XYZ file of N, CA and C in Angstrom:
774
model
N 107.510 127.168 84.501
C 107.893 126.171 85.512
C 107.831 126.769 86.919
N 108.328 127.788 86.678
C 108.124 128.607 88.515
C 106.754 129.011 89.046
N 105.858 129.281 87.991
C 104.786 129.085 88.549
C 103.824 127.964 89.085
N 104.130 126.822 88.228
C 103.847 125.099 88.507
C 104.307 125.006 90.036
N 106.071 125.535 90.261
C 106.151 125.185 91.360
C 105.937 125.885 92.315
N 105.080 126.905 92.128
C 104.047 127.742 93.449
C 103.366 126.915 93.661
N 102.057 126.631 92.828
C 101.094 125.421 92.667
C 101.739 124.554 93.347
N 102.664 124.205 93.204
C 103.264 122.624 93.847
C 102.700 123.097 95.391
N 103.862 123.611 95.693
C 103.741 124.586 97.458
C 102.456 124.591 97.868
N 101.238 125.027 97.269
C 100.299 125.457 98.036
C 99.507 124.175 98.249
N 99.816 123.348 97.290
C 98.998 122.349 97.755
C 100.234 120.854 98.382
N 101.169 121.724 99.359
C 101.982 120.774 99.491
C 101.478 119.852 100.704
N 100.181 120.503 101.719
C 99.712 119.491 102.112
C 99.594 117.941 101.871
N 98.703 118.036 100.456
C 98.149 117.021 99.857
C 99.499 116.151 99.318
N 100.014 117.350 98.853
C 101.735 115.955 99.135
C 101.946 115.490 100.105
N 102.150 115.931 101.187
C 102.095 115.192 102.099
C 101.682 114.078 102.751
N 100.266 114.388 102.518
C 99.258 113.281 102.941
C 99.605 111.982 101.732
N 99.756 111.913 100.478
C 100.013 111.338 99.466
C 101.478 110.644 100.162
N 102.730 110.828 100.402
C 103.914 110.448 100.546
C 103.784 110.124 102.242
N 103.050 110.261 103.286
C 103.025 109.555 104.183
C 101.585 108.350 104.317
N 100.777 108.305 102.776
C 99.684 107.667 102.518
C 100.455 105.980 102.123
N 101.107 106.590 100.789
C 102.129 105.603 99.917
C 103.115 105.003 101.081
N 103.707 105.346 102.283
C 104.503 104.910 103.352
C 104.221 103.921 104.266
N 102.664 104.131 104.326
C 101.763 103.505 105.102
C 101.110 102.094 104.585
N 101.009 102.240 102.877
C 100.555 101.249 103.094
C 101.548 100.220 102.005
N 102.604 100.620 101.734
C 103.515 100.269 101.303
C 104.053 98.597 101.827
N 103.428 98.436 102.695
C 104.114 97.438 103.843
C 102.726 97.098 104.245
N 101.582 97.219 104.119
C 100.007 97.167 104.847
C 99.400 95.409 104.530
N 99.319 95.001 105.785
C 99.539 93.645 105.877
C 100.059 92.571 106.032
N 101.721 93.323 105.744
C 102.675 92.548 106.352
C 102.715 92.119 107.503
N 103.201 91.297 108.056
C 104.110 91.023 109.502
C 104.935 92.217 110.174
N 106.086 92.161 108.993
C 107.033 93.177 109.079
C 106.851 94.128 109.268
N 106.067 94.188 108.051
C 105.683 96.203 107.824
C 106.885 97.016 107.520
N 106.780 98.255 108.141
C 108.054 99.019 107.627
C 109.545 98.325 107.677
N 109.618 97.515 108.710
C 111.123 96.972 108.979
C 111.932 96.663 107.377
N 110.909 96.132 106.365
C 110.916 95.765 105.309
C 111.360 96.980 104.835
N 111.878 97.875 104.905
C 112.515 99.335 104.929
C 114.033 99.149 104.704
N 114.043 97.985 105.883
C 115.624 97.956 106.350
C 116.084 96.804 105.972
N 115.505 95.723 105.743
C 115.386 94.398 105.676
C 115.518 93.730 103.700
N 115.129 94.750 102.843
C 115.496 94.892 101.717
C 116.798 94.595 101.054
N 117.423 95.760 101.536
C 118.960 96.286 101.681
C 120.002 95.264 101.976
N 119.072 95.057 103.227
C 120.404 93.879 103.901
C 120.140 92.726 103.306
N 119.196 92.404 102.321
C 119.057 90.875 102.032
C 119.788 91.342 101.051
N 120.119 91.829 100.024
C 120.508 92.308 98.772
C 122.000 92.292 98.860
N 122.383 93.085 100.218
C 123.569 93.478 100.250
C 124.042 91.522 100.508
N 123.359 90.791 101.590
C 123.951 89.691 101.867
C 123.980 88.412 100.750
N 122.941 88.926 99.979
C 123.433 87.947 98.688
C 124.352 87.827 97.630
N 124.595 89.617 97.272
C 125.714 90.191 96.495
C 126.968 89.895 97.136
N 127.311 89.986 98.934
C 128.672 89.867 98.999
C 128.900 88.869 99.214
N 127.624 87.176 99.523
C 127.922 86.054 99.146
C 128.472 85.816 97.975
N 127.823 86.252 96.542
C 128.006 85.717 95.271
C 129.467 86.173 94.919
N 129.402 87.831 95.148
C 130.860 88.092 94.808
C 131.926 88.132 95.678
N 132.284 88.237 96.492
C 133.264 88.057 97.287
C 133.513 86.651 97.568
N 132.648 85.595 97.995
C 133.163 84.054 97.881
C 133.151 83.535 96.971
N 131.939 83.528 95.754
C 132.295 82.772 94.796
C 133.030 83.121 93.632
N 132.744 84.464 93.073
C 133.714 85.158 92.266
C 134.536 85.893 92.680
N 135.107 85.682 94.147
C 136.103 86.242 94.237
C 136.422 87.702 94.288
N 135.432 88.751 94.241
C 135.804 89.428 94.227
C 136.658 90.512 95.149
N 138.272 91.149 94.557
C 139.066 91.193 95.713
C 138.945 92.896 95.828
N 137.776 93.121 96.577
C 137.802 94.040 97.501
C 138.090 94.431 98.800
N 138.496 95.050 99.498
C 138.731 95.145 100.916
C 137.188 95.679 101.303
N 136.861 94.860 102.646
C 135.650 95.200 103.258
C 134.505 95.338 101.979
N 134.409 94.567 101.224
C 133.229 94.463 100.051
C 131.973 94.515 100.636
N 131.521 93.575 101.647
C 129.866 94.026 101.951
C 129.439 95.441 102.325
N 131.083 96.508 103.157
C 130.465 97.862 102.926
C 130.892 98.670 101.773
N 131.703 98.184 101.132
C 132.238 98.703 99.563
C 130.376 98.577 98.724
N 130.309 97.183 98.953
C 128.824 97.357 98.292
C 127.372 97.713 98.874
N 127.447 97.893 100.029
C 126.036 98.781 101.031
C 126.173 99.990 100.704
N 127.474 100.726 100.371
C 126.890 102.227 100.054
C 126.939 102.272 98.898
N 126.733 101.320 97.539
C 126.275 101.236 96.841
C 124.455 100.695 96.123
N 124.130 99.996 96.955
C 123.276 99.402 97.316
C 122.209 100.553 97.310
N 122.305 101.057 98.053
C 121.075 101.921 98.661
C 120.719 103.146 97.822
N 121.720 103.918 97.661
C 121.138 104.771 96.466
C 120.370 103.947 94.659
N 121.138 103.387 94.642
C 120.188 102.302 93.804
C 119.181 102.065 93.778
N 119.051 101.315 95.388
C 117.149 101.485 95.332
C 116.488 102.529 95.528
N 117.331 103.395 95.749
C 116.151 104.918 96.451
C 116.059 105.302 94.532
N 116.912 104.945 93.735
C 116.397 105.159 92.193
C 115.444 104.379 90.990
N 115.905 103.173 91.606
C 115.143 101.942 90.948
C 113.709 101.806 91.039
N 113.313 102.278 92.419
C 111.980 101.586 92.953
C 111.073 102.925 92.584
N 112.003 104.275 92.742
C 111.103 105.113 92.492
C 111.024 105.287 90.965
N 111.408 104.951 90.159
C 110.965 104.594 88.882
C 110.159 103.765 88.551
N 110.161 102.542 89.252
C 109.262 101.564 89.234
C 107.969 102.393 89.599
N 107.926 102.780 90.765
C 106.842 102.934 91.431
C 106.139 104.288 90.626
N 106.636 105.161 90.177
C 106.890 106.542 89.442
C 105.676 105.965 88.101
N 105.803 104.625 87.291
C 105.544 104.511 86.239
C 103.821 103.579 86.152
N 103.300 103.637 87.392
C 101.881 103.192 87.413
C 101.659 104.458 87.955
N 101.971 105.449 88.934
C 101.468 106.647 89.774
C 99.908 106.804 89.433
N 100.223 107.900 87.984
C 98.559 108.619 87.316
C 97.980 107.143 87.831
N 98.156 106.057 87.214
C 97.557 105.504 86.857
C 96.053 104.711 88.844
N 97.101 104.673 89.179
C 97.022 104.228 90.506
C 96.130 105.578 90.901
N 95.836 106.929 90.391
C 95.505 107.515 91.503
C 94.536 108.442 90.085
N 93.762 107.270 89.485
C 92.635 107.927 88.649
C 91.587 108.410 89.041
N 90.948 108.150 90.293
C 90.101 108.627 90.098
C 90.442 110.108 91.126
N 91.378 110.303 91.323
C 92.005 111.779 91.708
C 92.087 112.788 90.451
N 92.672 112.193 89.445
C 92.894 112.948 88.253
C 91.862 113.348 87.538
N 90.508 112.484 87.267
C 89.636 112.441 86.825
C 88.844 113.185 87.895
N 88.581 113.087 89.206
C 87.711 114.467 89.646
C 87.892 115.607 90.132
N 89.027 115.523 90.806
C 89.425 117.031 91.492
C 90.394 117.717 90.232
N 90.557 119.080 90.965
C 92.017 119.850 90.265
C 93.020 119.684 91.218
N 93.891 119.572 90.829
C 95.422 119.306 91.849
C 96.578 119.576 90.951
N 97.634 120.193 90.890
C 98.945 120.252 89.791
C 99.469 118.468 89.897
N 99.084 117.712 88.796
C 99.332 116.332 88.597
C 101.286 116.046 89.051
N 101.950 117.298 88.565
C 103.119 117.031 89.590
C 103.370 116.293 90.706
N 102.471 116.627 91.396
C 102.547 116.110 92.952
C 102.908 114.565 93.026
N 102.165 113.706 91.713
C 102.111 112.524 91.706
C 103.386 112.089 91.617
N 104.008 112.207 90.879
C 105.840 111.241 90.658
C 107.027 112.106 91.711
N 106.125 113.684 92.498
C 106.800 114.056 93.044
C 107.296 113.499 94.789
N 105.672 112.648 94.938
C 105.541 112.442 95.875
C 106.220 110.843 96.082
N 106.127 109.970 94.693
C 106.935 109.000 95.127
C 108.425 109.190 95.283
N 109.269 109.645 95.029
C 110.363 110.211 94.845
C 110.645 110.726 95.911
N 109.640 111.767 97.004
C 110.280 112.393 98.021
C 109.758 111.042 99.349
N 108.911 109.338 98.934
C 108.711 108.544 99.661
C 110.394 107.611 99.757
N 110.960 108.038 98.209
C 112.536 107.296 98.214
C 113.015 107.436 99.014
N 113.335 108.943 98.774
C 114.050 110.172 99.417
C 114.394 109.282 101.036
N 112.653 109.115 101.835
C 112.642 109.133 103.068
C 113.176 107.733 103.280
N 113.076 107.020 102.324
C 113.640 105.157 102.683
C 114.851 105.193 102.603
N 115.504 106.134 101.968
C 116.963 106.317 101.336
C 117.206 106.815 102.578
N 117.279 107.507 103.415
C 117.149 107.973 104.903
C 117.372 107.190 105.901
N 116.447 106.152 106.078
C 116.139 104.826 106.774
C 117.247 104.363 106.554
N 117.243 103.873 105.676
C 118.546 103.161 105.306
C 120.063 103.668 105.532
N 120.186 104.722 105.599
C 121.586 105.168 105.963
C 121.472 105.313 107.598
N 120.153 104.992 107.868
C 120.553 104.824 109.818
C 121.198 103.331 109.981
N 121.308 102.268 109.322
C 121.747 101.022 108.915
C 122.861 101.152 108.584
N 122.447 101.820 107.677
C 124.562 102.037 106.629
C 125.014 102.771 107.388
N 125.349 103.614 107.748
C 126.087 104.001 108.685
C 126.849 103.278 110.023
N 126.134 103.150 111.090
C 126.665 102.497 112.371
C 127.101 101.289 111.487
N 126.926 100.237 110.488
C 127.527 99.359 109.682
C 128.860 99.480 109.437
N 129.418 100.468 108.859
C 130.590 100.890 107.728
C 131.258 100.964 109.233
N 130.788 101.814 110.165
C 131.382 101.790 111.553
C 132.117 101.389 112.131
N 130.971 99.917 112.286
C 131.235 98.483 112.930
C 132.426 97.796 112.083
N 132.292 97.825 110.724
C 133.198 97.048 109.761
C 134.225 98.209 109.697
N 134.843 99.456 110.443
C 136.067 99.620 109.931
C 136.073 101.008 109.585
N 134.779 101.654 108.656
C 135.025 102.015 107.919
C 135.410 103.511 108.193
N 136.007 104.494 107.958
C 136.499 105.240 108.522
C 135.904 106.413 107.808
N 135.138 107.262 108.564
C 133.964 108.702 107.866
C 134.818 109.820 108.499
N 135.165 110.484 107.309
C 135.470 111.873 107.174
C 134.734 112.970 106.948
N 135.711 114.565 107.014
C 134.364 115.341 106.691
C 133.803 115.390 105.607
N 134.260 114.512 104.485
C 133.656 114.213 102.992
C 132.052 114.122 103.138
N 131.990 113.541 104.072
C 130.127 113.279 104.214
C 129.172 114.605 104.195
N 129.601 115.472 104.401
C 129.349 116.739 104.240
C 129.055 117.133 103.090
N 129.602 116.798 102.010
C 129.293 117.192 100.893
C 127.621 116.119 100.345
N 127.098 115.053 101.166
C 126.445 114.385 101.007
C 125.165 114.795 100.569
N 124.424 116.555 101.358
C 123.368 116.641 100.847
C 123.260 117.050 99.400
N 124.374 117.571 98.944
C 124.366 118.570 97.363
C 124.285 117.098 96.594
N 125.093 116.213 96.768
C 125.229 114.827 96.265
C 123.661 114.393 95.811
N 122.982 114.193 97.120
C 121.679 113.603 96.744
C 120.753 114.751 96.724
N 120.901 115.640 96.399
C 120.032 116.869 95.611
C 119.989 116.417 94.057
N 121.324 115.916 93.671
C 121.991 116.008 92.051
C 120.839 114.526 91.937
N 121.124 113.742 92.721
C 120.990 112.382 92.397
C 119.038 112.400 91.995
N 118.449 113.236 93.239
C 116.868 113.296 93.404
C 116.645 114.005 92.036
N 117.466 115.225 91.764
C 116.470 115.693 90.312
C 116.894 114.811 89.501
N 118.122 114.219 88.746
C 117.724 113.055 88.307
C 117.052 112.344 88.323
N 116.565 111.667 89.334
C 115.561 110.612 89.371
C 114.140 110.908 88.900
N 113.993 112.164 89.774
C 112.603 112.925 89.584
C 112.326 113.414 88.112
N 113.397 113.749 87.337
C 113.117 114.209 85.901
C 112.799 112.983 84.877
N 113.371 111.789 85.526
C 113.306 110.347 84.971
C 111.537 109.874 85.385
N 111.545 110.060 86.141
C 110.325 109.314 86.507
C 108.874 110.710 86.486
N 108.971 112.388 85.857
C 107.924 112.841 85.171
C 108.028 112.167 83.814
N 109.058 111.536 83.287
C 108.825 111.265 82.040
C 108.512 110.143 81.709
N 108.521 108.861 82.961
C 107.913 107.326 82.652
C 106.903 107.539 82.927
N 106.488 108.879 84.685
C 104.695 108.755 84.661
C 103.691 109.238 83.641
N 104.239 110.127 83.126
C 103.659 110.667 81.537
C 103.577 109.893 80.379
N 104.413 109.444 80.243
C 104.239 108.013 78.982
C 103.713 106.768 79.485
N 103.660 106.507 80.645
C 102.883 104.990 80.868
C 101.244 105.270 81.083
N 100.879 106.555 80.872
C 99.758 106.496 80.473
C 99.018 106.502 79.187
N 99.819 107.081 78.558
C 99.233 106.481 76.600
C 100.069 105.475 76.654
N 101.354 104.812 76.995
C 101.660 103.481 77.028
C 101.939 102.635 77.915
N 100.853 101.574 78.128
C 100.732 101.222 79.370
C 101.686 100.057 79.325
N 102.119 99.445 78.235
C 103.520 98.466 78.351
C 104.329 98.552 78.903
N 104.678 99.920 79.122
C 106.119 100.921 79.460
C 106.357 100.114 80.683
N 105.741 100.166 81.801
C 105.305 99.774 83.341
C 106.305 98.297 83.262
N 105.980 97.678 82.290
C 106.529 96.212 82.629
C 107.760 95.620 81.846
N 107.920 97.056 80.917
C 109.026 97.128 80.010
C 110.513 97.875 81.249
N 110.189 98.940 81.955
C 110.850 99.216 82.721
C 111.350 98.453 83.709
N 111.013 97.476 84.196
C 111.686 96.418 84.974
C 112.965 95.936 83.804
N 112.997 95.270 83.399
C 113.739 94.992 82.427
C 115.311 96.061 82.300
N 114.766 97.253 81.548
C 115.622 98.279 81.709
C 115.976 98.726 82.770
N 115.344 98.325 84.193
C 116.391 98.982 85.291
C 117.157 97.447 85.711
N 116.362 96.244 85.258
C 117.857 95.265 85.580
C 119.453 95.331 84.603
N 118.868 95.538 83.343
C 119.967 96.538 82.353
C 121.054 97.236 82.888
N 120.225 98.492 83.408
C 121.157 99.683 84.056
C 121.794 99.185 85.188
N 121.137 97.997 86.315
C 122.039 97.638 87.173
C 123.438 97.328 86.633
N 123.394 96.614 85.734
C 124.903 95.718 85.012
C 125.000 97.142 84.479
N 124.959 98.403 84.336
C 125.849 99.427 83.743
C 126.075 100.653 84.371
N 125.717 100.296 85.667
C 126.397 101.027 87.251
C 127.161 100.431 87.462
N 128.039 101.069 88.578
C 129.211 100.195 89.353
C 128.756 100.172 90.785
N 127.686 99.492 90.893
C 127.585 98.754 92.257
C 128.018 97.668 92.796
N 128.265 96.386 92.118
C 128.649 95.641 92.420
C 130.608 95.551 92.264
N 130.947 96.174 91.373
C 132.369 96.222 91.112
C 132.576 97.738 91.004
N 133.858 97.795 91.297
C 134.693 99.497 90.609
C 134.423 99.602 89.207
N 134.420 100.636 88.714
C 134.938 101.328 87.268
C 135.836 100.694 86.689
N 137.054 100.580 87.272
C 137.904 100.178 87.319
C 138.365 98.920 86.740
N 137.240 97.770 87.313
C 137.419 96.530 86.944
C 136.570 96.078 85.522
N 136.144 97.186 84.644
C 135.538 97.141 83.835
C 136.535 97.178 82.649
N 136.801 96.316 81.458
C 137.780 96.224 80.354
C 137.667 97.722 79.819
N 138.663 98.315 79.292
C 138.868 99.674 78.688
C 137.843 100.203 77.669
N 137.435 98.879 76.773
C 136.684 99.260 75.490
C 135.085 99.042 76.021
N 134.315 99.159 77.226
C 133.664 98.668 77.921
C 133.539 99.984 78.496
N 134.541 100.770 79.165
C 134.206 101.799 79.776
C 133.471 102.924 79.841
N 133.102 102.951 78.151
C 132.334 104.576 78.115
C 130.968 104.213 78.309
N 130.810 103.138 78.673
C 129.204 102.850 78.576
C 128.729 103.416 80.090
N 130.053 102.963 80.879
C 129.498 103.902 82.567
C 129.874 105.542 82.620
N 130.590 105.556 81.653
C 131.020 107.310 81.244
C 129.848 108.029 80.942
N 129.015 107.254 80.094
C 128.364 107.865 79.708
C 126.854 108.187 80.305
N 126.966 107.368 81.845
C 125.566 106.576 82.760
C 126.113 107.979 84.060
N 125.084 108.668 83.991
C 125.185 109.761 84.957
C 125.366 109.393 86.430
N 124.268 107.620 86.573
C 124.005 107.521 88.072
C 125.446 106.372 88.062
N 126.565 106.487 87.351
C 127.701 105.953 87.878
C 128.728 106.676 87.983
N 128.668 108.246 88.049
C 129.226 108.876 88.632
C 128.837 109.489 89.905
N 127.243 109.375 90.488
C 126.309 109.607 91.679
C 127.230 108.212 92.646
N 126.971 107.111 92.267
C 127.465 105.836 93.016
C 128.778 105.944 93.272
N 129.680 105.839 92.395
C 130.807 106.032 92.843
C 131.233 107.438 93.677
N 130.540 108.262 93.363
C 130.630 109.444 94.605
C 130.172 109.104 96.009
N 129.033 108.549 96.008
C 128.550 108.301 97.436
C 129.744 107.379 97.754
N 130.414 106.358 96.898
C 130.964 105.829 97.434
C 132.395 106.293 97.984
N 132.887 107.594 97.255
C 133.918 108.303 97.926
C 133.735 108.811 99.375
N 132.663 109.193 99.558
C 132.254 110.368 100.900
C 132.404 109.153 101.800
N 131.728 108.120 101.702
C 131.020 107.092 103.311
C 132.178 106.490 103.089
N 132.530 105.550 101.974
C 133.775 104.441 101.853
C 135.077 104.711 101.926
N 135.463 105.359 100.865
C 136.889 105.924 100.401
C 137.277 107.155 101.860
N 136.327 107.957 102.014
C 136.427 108.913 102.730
C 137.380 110.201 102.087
N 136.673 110.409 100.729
C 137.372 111.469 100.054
C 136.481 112.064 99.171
N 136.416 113.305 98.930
C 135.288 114.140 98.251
C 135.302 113.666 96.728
N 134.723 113.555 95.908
C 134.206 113.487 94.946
C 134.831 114.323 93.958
N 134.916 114.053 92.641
C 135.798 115.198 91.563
C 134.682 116.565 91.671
N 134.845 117.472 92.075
C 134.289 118.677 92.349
C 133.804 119.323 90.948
N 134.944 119.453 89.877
C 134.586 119.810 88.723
C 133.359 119.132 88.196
N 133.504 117.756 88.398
C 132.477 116.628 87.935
C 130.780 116.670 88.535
N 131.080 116.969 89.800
C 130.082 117.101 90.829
C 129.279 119.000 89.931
N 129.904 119.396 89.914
C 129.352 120.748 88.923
C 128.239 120.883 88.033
N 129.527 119.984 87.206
C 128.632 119.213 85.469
C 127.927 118.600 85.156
N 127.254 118.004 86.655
C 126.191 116.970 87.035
C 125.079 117.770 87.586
N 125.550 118.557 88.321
C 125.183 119.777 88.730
C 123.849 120.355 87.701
N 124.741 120.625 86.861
C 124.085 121.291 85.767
C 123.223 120.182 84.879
N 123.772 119.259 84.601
C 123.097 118.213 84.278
C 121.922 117.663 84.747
N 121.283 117.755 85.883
C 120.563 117.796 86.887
C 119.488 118.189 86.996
N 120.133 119.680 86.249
C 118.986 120.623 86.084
C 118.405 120.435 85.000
N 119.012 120.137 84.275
C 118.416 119.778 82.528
C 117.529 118.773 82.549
N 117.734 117.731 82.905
C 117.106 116.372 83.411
C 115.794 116.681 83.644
N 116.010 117.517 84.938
C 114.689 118.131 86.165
C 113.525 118.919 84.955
N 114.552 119.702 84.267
C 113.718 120.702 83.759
C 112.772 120.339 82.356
N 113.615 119.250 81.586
C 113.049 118.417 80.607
C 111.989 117.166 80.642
N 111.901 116.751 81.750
C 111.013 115.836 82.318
C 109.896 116.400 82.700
N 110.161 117.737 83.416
C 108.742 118.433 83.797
C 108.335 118.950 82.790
N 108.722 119.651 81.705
C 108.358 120.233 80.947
C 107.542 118.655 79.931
N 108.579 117.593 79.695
C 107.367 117.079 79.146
C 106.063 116.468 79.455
N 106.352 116.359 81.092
C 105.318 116.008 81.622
C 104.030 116.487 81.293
N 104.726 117.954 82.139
C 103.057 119.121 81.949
C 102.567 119.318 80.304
N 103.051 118.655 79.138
C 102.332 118.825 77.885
C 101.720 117.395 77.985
N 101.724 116.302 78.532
C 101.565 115.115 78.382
C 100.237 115.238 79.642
N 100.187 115.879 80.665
C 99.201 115.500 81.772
C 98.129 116.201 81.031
N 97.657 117.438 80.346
C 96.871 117.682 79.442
C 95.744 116.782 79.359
N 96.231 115.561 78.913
C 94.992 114.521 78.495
C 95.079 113.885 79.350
N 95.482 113.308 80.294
C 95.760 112.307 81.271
C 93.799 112.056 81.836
N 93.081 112.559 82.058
C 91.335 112.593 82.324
C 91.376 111.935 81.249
N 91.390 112.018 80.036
C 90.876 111.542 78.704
C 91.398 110.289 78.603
N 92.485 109.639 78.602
C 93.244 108.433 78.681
C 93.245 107.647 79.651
N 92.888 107.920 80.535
C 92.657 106.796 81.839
C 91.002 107.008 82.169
């Protein structure tokens, strides 16, 4: 693996060009264009704290920013899975003629999240602000946070871009399963408000202990269970390290299959 990720490095140009390529035309033709960056978020956030806060009631204090810093790490996970699970496929005739460490591909959508996930907290932020919300030095602990959160994602999505190429169903099967996992995060509600015999199902969902952390640092304004933040830690790495590893036996044929 440490040598893969030399390879990565030297040709981190071409990442580059790839993750400000995918940025560019991400939005290419729109009106909008990038604004659609920012404009996502806030439609999402303004429909969720319509539905729940007026019609179901839900009794949160300050809920539209209880649920914006939930919101956003979500999509910086969702989309890059989505987007993670056509990649090879989208960029065949790269695979098929040059040499390049095929890494680069799910690495580069992931570090395009990364940068929207960015965007978006120039929004969330002066927001939580405006509404109240009171930022401590908890935010500090924010980059180790979304270090934990990115190799997650990234170990998730070497292992959808590797299988949606001998199975190309996967692609449209994964929508599905990330509307699933929405209802088994706590973005829209606390932990809390979840019935007891109900609970281990978010116990057992790694990115609802990521959410509810972000939501300690920006919202709550209190650090995160530290022990927990560790074990995720480590967890993280396993994720990272099992995804790449099955990747690189799976990119092997990737010329032959597409």
């Amino acid at each position: 693996m440490y040598h893969r990720l030399q390879e990565v490095y030297q040709y981190r140009q071409m990442l580059k060009s790839m993750v400000l390529t995918d940025l560019r035309t991400r939005y290419k033709g729109s009106v909008l264009g990038f604004l659609w960056t920012f404009i996502n978020p806030l439609l999402m956030l303004v429909i969720y704290s319509v539905v729940f806060s007026s019609i179901m009631r839900m009794n949160i204090e300050n809920y539209p920013m209880f649920l914006f810093v939930a919101i956003l790490p979500w999509i910086f996970f969702s989309t890059s899975v989505q987007n993670s699970a056509g990649v090879v496929l989208r960029n065949n005739s790269l695979v098929k003629k040059i040499y390049f460490p095929r890494e680069i591909l799910p690495i580069s959508v992931v570090i395009g999240g990364i940068i929207n996930y960015l965007f978006g907290l120039c929004i969330m932020i002066p927001a939580c602000l405006l509404f109240g919300v009171h930022m401590t030095a908890a935010v500090a602990i924010f980059p180790v946070l979304l270090i934990i959160h990115a190799f997650i994602t990234l170990g998730i999505c070497f292992i959808i871009s590797a299988l949606n190429v001998y199975f190309r169903d996967l692609e449209h099967i994964i929508s599905f399963l990330l509307q699933f996992a929405f209802y088994l995060t706590p973005i829209i509600f606390s932990v809390a408000y979840v019935p007891a015999k109900f609970q281990y199902l978010y116990k057992i969902n790694p990115l609802s202990f990521i959410i509810e952390s972000y939501r300690d640092i920006f919202f709550f304004g209190v650090l995160p269970q530290l022990d927990k933040l560790f074990m995720y830690g480590v967890v993280s790495i396993i994720v990272l390290a099992g995804g790449w590893s099955i990747y690189h036996i799976l990119q092997r044929r990737f010329a032959e299959e597409i």
